[in-house]
CSV table of C-alpha atoms and ligand atoms in Angstrom, one decimal:
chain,number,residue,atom,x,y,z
A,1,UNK,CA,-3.1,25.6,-6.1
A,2,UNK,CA,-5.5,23.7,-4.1
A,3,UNK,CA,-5.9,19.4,-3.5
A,4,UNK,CA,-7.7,17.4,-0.9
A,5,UNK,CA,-6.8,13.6,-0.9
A,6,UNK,CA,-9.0,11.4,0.6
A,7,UNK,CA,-6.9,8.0,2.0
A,8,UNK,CA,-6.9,5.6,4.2
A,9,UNK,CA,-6.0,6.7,7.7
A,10,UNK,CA,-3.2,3.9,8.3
A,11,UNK,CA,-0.7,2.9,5.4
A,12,UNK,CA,1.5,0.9,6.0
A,13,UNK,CA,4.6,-1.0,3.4
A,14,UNK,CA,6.8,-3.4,3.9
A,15,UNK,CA,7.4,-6.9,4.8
A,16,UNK,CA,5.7,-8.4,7.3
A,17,UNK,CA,2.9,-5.7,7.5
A,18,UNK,CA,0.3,-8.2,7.5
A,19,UNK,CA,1.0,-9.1,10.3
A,20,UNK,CA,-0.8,-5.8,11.9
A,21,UNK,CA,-4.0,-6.6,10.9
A,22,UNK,CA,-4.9,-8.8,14.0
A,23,UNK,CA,-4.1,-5.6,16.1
A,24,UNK,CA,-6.0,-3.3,13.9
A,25,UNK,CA,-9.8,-4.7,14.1
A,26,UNK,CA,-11.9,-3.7,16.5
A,27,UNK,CA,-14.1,-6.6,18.3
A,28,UNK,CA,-17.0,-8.7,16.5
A,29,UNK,CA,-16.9,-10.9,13.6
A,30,UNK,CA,-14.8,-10.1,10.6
A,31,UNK,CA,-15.1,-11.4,6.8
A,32,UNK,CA,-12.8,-11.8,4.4
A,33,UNK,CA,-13.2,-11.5,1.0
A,34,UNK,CA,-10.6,-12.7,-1.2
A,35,UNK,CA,-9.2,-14.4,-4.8
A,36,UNK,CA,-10.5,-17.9,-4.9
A,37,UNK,CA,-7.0,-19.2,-4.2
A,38,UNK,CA,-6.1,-17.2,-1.4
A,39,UNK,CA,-8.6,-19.0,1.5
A,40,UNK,CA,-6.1,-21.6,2.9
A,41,UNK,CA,-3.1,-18.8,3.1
A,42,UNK,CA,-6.0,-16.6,5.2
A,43,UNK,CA,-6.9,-19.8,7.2
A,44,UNK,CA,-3.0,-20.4,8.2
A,45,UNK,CA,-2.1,-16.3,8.9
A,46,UNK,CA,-5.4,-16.1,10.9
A,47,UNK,CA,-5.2,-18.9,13.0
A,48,UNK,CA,-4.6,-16.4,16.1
A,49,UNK,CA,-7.0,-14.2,15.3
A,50,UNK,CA,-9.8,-17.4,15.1
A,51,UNK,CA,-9.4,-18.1,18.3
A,52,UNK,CA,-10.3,-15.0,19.7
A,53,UNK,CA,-13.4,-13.8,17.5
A,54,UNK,CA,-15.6,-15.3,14.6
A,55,UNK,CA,-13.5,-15.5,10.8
A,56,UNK,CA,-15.4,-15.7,8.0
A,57,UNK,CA,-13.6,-15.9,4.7
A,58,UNK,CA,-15.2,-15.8,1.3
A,59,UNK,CA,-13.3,-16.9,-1.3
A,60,UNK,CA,-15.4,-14.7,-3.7
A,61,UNK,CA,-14.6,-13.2,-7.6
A,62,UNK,CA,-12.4,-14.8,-9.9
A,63,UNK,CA,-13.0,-11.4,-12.0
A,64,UNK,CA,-14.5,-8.0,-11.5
A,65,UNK,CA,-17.3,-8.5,-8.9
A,66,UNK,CA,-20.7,-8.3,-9.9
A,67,UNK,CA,-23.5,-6.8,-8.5
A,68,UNK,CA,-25.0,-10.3,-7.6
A,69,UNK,CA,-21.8,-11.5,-6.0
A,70,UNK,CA,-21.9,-8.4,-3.7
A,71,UNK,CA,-25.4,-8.5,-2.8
A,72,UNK,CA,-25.0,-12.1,-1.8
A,73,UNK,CA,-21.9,-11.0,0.6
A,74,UNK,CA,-23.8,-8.4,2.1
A,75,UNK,CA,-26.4,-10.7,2.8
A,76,UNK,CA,-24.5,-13.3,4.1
A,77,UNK,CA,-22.6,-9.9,6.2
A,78,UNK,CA,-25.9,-8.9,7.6
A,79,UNK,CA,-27.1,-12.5,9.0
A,80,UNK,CA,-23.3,-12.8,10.6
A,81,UNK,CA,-23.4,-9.4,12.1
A,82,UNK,CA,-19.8,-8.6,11.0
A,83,UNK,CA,-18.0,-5.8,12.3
A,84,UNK,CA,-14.9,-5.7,10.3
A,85,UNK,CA,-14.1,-6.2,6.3
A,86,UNK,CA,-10.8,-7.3,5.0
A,87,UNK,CA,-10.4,-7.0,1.1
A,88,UNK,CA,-7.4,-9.5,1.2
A,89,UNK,CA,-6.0,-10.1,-2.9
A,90,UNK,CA,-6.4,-8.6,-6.1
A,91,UNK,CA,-8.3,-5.4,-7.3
A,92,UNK,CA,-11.0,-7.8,-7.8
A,93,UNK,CA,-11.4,-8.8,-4.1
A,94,UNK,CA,-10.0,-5.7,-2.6
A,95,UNK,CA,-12.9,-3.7,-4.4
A,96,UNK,CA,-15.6,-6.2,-3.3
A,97,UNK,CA,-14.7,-5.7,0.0
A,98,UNK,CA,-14.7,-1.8,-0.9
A,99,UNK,CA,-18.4,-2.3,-1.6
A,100,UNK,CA,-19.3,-4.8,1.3
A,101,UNK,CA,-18.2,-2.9,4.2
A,102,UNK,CA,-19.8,0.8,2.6
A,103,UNK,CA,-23.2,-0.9,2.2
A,104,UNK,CA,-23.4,-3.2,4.8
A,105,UNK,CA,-25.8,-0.6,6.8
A,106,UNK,CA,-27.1,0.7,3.4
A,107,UNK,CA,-30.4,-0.2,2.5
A,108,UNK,CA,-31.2,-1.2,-1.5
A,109,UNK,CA,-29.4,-3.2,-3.6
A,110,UNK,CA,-26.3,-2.8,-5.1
A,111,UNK,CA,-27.7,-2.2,-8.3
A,112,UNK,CA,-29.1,0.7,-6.7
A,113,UNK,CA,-25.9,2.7,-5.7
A,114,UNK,CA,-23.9,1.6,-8.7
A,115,UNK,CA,-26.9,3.6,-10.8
A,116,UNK,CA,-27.2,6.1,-8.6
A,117,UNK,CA,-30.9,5.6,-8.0
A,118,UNK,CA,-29.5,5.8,-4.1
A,119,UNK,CA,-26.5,7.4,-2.0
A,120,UNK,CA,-25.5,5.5,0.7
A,121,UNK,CA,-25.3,7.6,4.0
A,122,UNK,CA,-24.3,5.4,7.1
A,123,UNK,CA,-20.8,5.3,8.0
A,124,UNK,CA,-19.5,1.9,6.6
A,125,UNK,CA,-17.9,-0.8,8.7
A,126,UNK,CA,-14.2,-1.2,9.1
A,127,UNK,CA,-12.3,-1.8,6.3
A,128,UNK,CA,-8.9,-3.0,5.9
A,129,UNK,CA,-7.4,-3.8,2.3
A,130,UNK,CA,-4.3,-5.9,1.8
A,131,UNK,CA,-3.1,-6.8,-1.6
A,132,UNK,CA,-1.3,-9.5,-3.1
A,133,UNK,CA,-0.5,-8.3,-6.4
A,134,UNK,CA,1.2,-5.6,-7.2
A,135,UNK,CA,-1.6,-3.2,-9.9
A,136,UNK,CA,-4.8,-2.2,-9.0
A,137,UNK,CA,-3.7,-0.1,-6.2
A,138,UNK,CA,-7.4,-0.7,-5.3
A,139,UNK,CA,-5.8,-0.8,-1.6
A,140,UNK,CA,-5.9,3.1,-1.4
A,141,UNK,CA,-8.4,4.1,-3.6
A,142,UNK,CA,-12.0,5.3,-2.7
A,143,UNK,CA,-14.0,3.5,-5.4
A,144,UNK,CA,-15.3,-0.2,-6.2
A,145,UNK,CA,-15.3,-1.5,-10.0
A,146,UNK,CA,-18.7,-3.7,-10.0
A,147,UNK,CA,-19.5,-5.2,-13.0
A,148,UNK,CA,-23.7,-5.9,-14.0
A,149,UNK,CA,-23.4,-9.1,-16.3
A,150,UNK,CA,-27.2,-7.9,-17.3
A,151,UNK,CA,-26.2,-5.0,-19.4
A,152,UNK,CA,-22.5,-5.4,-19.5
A,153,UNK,CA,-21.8,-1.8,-17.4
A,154,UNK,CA,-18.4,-2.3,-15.6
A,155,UNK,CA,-18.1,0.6,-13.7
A,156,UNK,CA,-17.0,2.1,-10.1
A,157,UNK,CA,-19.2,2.1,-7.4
A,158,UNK,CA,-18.6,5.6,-5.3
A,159,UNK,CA,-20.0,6.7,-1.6
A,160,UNK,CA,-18.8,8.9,0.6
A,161,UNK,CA,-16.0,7.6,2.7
A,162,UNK,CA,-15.2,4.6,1.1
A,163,UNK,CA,-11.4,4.8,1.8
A,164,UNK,CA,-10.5,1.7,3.6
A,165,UNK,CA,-9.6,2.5,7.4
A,166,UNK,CA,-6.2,0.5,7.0
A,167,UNK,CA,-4.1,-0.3,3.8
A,168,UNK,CA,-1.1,-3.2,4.2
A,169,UNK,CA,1.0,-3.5,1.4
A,170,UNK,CA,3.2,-6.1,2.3
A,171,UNK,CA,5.5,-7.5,-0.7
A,172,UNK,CA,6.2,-10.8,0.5
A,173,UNK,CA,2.5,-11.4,-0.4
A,174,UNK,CA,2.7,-10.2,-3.7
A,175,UNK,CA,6.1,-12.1,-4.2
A,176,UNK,CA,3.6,-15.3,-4.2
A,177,UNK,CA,1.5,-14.4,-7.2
A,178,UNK,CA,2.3,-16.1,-10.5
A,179,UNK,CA,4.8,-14.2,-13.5
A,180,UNK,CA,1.7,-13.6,-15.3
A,181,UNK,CA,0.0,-12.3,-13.0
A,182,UNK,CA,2.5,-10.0,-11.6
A,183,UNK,CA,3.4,-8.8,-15.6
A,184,UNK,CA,-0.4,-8.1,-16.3
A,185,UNK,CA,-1.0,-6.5,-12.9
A,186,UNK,CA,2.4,-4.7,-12.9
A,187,UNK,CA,1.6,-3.2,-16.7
A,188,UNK,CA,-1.8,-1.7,-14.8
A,189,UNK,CA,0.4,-0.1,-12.5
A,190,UNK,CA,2.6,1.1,-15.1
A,191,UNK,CA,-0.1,2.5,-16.8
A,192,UNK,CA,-2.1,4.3,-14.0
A,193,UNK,CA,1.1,6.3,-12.9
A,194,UNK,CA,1.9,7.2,-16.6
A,195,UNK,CA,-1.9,8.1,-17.2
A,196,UNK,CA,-2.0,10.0,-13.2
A,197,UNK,CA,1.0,12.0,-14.4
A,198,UNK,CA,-0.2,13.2,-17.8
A,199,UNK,CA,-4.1,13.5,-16.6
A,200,UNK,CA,-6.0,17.1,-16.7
A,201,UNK,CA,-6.7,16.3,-13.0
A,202,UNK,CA,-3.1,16.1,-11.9
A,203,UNK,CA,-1.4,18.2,-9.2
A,204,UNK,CA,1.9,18.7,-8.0
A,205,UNK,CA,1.5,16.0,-5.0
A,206,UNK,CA,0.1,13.6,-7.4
A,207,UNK,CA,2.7,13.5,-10.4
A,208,UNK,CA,5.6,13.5,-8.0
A,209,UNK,CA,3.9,10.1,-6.8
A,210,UNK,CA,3.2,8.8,-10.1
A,211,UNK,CA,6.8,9.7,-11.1
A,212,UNK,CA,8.0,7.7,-8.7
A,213,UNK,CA,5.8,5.3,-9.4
A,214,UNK,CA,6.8,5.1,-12.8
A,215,UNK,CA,10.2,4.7,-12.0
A,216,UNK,CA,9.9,1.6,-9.9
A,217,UNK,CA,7.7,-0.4,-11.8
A,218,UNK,CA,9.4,0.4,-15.4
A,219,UNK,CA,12.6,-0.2,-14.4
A,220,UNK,CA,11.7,-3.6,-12.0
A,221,UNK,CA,9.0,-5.3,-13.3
A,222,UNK,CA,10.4,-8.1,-15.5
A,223,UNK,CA,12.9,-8.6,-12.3
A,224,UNK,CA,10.0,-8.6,-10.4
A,225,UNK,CA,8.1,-11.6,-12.7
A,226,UNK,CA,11.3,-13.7,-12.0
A,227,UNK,CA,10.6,-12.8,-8.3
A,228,UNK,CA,13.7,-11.0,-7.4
A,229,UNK,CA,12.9,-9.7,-3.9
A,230,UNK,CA,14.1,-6.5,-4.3
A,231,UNK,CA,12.2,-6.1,-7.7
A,232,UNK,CA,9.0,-7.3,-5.7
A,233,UNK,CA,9.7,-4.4,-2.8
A,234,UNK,CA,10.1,-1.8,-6.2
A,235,UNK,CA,6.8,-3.2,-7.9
A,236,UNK,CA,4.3,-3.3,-4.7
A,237,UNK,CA,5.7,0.3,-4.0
A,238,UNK,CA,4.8,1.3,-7.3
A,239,UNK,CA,1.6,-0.1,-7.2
A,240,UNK,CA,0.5,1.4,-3.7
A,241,UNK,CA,2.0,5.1,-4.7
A,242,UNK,CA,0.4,5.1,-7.9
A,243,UNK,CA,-2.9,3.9,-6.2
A,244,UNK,CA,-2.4,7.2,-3.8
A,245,UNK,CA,-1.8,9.2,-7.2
A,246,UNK,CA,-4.9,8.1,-9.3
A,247,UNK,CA,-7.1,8.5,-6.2
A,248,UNK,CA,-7.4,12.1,-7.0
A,249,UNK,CA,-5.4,12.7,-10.2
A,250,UNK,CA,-7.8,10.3,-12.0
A,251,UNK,CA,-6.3,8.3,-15.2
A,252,UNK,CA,-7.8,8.4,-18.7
A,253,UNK,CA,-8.5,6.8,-21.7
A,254,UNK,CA,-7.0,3.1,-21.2
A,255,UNK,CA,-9.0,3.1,-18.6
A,256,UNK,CA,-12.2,4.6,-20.1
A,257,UNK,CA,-12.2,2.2,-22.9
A,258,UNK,CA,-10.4,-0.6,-20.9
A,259,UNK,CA,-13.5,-0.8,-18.5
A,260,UNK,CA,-15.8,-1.8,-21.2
A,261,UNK,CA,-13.8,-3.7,-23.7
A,262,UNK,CA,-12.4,-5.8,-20.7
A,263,UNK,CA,-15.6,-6.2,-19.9
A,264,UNK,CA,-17.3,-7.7,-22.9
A,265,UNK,CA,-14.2,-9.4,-24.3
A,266,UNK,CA,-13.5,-10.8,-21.1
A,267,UNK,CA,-9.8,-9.4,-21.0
A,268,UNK,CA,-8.1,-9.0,-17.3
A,269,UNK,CA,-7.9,-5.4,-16.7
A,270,UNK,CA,-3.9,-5.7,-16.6
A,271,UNK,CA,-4.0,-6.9,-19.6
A,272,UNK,CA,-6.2,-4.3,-21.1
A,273,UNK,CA,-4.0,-1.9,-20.1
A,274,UNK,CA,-1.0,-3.4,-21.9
A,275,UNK,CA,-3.1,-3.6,-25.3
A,276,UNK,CA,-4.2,0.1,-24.6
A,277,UNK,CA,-1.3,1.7,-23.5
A,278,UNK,CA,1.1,2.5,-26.5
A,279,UNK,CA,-1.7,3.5,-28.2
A,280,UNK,CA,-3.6,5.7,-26.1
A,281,UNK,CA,0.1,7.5,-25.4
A,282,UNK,CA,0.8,7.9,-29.2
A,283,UNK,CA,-2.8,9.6,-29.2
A,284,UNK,CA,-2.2,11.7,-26.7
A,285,UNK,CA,1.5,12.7,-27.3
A,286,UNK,CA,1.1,15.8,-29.5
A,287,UNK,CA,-1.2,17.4,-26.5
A,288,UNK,CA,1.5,16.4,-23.9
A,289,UNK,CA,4.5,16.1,-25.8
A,290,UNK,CA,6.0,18.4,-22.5
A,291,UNK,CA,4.6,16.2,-20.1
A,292,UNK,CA,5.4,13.0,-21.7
A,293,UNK,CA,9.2,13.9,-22.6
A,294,UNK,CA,9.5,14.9,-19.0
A,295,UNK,CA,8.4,11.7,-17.9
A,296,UNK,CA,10.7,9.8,-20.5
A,297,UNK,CA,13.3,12.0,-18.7
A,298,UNK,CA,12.8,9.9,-15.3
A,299,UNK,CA,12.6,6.7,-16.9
A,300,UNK,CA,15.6,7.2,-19.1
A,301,UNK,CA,14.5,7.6,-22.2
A,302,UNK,CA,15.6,10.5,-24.9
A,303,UNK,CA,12.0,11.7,-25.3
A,304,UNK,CA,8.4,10.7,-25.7
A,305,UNK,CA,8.9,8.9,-28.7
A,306,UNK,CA,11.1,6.8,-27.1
A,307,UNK,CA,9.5,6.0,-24.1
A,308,UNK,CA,6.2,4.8,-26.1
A,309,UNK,CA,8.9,2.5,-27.8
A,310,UNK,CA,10.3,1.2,-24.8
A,311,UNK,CA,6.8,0.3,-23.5
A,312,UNK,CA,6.1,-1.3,-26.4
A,313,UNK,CA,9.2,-3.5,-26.0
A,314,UNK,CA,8.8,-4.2,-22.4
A,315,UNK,CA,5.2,-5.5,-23.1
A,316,UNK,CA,6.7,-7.8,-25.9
A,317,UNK,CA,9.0,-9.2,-23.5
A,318,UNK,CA,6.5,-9.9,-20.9
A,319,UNK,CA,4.6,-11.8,-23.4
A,320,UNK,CA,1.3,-9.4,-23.0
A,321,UNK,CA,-0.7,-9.0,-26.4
A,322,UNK,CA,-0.2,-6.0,-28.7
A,323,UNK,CA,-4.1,-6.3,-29.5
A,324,UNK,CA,-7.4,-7.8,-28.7
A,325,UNK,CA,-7.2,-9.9,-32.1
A,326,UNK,CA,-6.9,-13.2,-29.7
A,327,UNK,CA,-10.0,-11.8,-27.8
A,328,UNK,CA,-12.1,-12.0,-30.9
A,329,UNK,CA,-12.3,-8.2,-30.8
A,330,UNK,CA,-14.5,-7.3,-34.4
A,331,UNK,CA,-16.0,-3.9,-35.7
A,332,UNK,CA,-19.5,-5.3,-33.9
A,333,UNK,CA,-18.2,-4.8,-30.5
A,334,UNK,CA,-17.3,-0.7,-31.4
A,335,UNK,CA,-20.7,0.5,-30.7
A,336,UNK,CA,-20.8,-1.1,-26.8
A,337,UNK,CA,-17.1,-0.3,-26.5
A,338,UNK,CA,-17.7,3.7,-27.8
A,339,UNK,CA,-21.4,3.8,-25.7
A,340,UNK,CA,-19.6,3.0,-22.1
A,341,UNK,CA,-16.0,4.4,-22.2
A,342,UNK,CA,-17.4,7.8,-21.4
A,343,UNK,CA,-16.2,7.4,-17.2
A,344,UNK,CA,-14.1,9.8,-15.4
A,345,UNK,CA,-11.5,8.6,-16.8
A,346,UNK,CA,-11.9,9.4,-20.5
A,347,UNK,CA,-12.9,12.7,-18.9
A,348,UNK,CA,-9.3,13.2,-17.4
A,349,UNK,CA,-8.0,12.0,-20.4
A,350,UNK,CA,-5.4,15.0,-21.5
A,351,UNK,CA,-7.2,15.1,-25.2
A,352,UNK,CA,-10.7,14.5,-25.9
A,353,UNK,CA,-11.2,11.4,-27.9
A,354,UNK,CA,-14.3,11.6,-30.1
A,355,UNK,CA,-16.4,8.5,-31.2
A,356,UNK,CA,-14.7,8.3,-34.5
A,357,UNK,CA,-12.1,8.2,-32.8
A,358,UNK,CA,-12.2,5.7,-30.6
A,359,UNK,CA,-13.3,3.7,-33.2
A,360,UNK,CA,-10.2,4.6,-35.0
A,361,UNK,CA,-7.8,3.2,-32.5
A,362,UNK,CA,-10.5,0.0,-31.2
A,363,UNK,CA,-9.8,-0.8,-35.6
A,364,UNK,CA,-6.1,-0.8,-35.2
A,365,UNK,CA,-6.5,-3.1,-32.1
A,366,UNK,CA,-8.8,-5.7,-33.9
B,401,FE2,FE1,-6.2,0.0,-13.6
């Protein structure tokens, strides 16, 4: 058996981590980049930090960043001359930061490294990622998901090194965020460590994370949306271990066709996820019926079968949508849907999913 993981160098959890960052950037000018409400709490926890060097906080993506949004911040990055990145909020802002600070020193445009007509080669700026929902677990994983509202293509951007240099997962943060928010970004969490455990690319090290991953957001995440502190502490733990677990164990096909249907539909990701989910697992259970009844096993359940129930009820119960009827999802959408979802993670999808398919399951879902 063999496995690399490629993290960031300094992870830290708990309460009150935030509160490191000021020691962990090096000199110059830093920029944040954040959700478009979280500027004023950045101005107020960075008041210190102001005083000594230049703060620049760009309240920036209210969804997936485009490619636009991005080549505006490295602009903007360039004329400042900033030294240090901090992806501070959702996946959304933690993965535009992700893409800022590894082409700050690139040359092209973004378009060109999400297309791979370029590789970026310079060693990207500092980076620091702290999140304030508990989902994405974009804090600890090496790629960016851009979005190019010209074609539609919601994909990750990828260069070498693009690991942030320091991940904070501090709940207290993530104990702010509205109950929809935490259920939508808690059922993406759910669903990376179930999809990291069962994927073709797991190892050992990875599905003993995404267990326990598993674990603490199945059995805390409704707490957590009534902001039970303790349920907050289980959730952001989740989040950050799945994070560690996908970075190398991949996920699979609520991801691959989450990306693009989210995409055109205009459906948060978390949410996606939770329309996906059940089922993508009841598609997938006969090729890791072992796997799955295993994992049911940990979270309490008899078997498989169960479990896929119990998910089913839990995303009831958090009020997230069994379908994409409300999204106006119709048999016209299939073609873009079936023509992008073939990412990595369809690929470490446990069982190959054929057009037909896809189609198939996208028909139940409209
Ligand atoms: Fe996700």
């Amino acid at each position: 058996m063999k496995f690399e993981m490629d993290l960031p160098a300094d992870i830290a959890f708990g309460r009150g981590v935030r509160r490191r960052l000021g020691g962990l950037l090096p000199a110059g000018p830093v920029l944040f980049v954040c959700g478009r409400h979280a500027a004023r709490r950045i101005e107020e926890e960075t008041a210190e930090l102001a005083r000594e060097r230049k703060v620049f906080i760009a309240p920036a993506f209210s969804g997936e960043p485009t490619l636009g949004e991005v080549d505006e911040l490295l602009t903007f990055s360039r004329e400042k001359k900033i030294s240090s990145v901090v992806g501070w909020g959702g996946g959304s802002a933690m993965d535009g930061a992700k893409a800022v600070a590894a082409l700050l020193h690139e040359t092209g445009s973004v378009a060109d490294h999400f297309y791979g007509r370029r590789t970026a080669e310079q060693k990207k700026v500092f980076l620091a990622e702290v999140p304030t929902t508990a989902g994405t677990g974009a804090e600890v994983t090496a790629n960016a998901v851009l979005t190019d509202p010209a074609t539609g293509v919601k994909q990750s951007l990828r260069t070498p090194g693009m690991a942030a240099d320091a991940a904070l997962a501090d709940p207290e943060l993530v104990e702010e965020c509205p109950a929809s928010v935490m259920a939508a970004s808690g059922f993406d969490a759910l669903t990376q460590s179930i999809e990291g455990f069962i994927s073709r690319k797991a190892t050992a090290l990875t599905r003993a994370l995404a267990r326990s991953a598993a674990r603490n957001v199945f059995f805390h995440l409704e707490a957590a949306c009534a902001r039970d502190p303790a349920a907050v502490d289980a959730v952001t733990l989740g989040s950050l271990n799945a994070g560690i677990a996908l970075s190398k164990s991949g996920l699979g096909a609520v991801h691959g066709i989450g990306h693009p249907a989210g995409s055109l539909l205009k459906v948060p990701h978390g949410v996606c996820c939770a329309v996906l989910l059940v089922e993508v697992l009841k598609f997938n259970c006969g090729t890791v019926r072992e796997d799955l009844d295993e994992l049911a096993s940990a979270l309490g359940e008899k078997d498989a079968c169960g479990l896929i129930d119990r998910i089913a009820c839990l995303r009831e119960r958090l009020g997230l949508p069994e379908n994409f009827r409300k999204y106006g999802l119709e048999e016209k959408h299939f073609d873009f849907i079936i023509a992008n979802c073939r990412s990595g993670s369809m690929k470490s999808n446990p069982r190959d999913m054929s057009d037909g398919e896809v189609a198939a399951l996208l028909e139940k879902l409209s």
